[in-house]
C-alpha positions as a Python dict, from the first residue, in 0.01 Angstrom:
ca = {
    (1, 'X'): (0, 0, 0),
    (2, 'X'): (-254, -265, -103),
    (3, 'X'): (-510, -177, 220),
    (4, 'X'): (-476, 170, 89),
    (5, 'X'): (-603, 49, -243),
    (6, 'X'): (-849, -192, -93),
    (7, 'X'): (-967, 58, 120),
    (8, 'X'): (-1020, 292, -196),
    (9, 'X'): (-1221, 39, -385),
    (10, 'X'): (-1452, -71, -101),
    (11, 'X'): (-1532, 320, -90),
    (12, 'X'): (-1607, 374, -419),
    (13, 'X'): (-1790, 52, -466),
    (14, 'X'): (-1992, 151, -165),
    (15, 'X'): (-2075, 487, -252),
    (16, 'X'): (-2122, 387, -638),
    (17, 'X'): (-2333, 106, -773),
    (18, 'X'): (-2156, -70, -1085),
    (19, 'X'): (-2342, 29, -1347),
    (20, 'X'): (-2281, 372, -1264),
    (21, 'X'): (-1932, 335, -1281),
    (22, 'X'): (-1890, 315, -1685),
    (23, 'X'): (-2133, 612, -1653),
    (24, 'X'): (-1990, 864, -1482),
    (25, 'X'): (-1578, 837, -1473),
    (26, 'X'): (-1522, 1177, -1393),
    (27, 'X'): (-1709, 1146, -1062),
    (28, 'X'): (-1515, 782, -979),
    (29, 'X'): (-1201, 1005, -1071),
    (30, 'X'): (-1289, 1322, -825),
    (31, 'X'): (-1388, 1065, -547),
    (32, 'X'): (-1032, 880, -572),
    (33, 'X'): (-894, 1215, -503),
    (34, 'X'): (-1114, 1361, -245),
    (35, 'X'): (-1020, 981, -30),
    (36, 'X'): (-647, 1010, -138),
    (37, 'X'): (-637, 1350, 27),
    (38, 'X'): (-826, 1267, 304),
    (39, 'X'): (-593, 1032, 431),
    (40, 'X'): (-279, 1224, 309),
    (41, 'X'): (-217, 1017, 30),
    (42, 'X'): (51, 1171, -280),
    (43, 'X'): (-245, 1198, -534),
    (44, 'X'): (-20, 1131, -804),
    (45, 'X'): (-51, 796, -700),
    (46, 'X'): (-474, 834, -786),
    (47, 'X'): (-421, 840, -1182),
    (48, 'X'): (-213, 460, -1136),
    (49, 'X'): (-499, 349, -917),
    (50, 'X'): (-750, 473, -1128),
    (51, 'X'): (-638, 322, -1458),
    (52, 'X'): (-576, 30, -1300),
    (53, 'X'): (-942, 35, -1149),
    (54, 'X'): (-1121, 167, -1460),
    (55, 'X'): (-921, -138, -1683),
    (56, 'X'): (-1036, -433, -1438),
    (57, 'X'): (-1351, -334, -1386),
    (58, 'X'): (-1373, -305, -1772),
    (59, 'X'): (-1355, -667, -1841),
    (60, 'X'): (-1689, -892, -1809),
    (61, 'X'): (-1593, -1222, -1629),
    (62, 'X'): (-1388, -1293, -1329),
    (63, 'X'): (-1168, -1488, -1490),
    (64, 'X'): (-992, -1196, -1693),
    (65, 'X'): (-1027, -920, -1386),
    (66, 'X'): (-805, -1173, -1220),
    (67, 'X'): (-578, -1169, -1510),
    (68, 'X'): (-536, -792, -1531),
    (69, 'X'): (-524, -834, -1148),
    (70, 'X'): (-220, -1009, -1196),
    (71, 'X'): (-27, -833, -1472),
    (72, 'X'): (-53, -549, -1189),
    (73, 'X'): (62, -676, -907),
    (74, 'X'): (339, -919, -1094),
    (75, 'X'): (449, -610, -1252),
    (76, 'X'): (474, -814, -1528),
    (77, 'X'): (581, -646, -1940),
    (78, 'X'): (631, -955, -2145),
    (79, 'X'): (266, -1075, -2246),
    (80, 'X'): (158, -1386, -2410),
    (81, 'X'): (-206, -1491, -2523),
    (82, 'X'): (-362, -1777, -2660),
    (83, 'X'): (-658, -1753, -2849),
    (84, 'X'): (-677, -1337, -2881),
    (85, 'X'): (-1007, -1341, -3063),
    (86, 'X'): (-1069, -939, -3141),
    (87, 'X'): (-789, -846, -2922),
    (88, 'X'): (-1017, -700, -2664),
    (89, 'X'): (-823, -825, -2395),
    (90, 'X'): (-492, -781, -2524),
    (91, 'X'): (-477, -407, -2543),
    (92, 'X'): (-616, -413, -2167),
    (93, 'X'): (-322, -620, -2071),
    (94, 'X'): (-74, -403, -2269),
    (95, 'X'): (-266, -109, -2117),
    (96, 'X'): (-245, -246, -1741),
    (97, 'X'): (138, -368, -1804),
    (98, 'X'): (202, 13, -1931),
    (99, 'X'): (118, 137, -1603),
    (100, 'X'): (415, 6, -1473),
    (101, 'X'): (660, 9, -1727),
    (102, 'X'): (760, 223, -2032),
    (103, 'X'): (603, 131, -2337),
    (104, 'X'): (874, -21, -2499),
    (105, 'X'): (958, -196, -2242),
    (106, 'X'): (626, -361, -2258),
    (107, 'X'): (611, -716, -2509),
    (108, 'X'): (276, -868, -2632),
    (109, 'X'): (236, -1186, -2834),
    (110, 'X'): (-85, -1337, -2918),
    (111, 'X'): (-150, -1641, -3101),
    (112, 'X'): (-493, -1695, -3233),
    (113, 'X'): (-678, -1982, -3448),
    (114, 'X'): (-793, -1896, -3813),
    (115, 'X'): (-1002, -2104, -3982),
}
């Protein structure tokens, strides 16, 4: 399953550039589908990927694509952050950990520094 979604994001970073991707999420969305039934794909599966896509790509920095990165592929629902700041990042690691589990299921604490 993860060649599948490597495969996917190669294509659509090929046939994309970056900045158009914020742009024009309708198009990214119709692409996903067209590969996902070109290879025979259950395009139910396309509205995960695609959330999951659209929320790393999202986040400025490598460091925090890798985090949503992992909340995905950990599966993980019980979410801790230190130093939250305007809680950017927080709702897209509540939003990533929701596409795998119910929303109650899902548990966010952040700690932050007020001064």
């Amino acid at each position: 399953m993860r060649g599948i979604f490597l495969r996917i994001k190669f294509l659509i970073i090929s046939k994309i550039k970056q900045k158009r991707i914020a742009l024009h999420l309708q198009e990214l969305y119709l692409l996903i589908l067209k590969f996902l039934r070109a290879i025979n794909l259950n395009t139910t599966l396309s509205y995960i990927f695609f959330r999951y896509f659209w929320y790393h790509n999202k986040l400025k920095g490598l460091r925090y694509q890798n985090l949503i990165r992992t909340i995905y592929k950990e599966k993980s629902c019980n979410l801790i952050e230190v130093g939250t700041f305007d809680g950017e990042h927080g709702y897209l690691m509540i939003k990533t950990a929701q596409i795998c589990h119910p929303v109650k299921k899902v548990n966010y604490y952040g700690f932050d520094l007020f001064e």
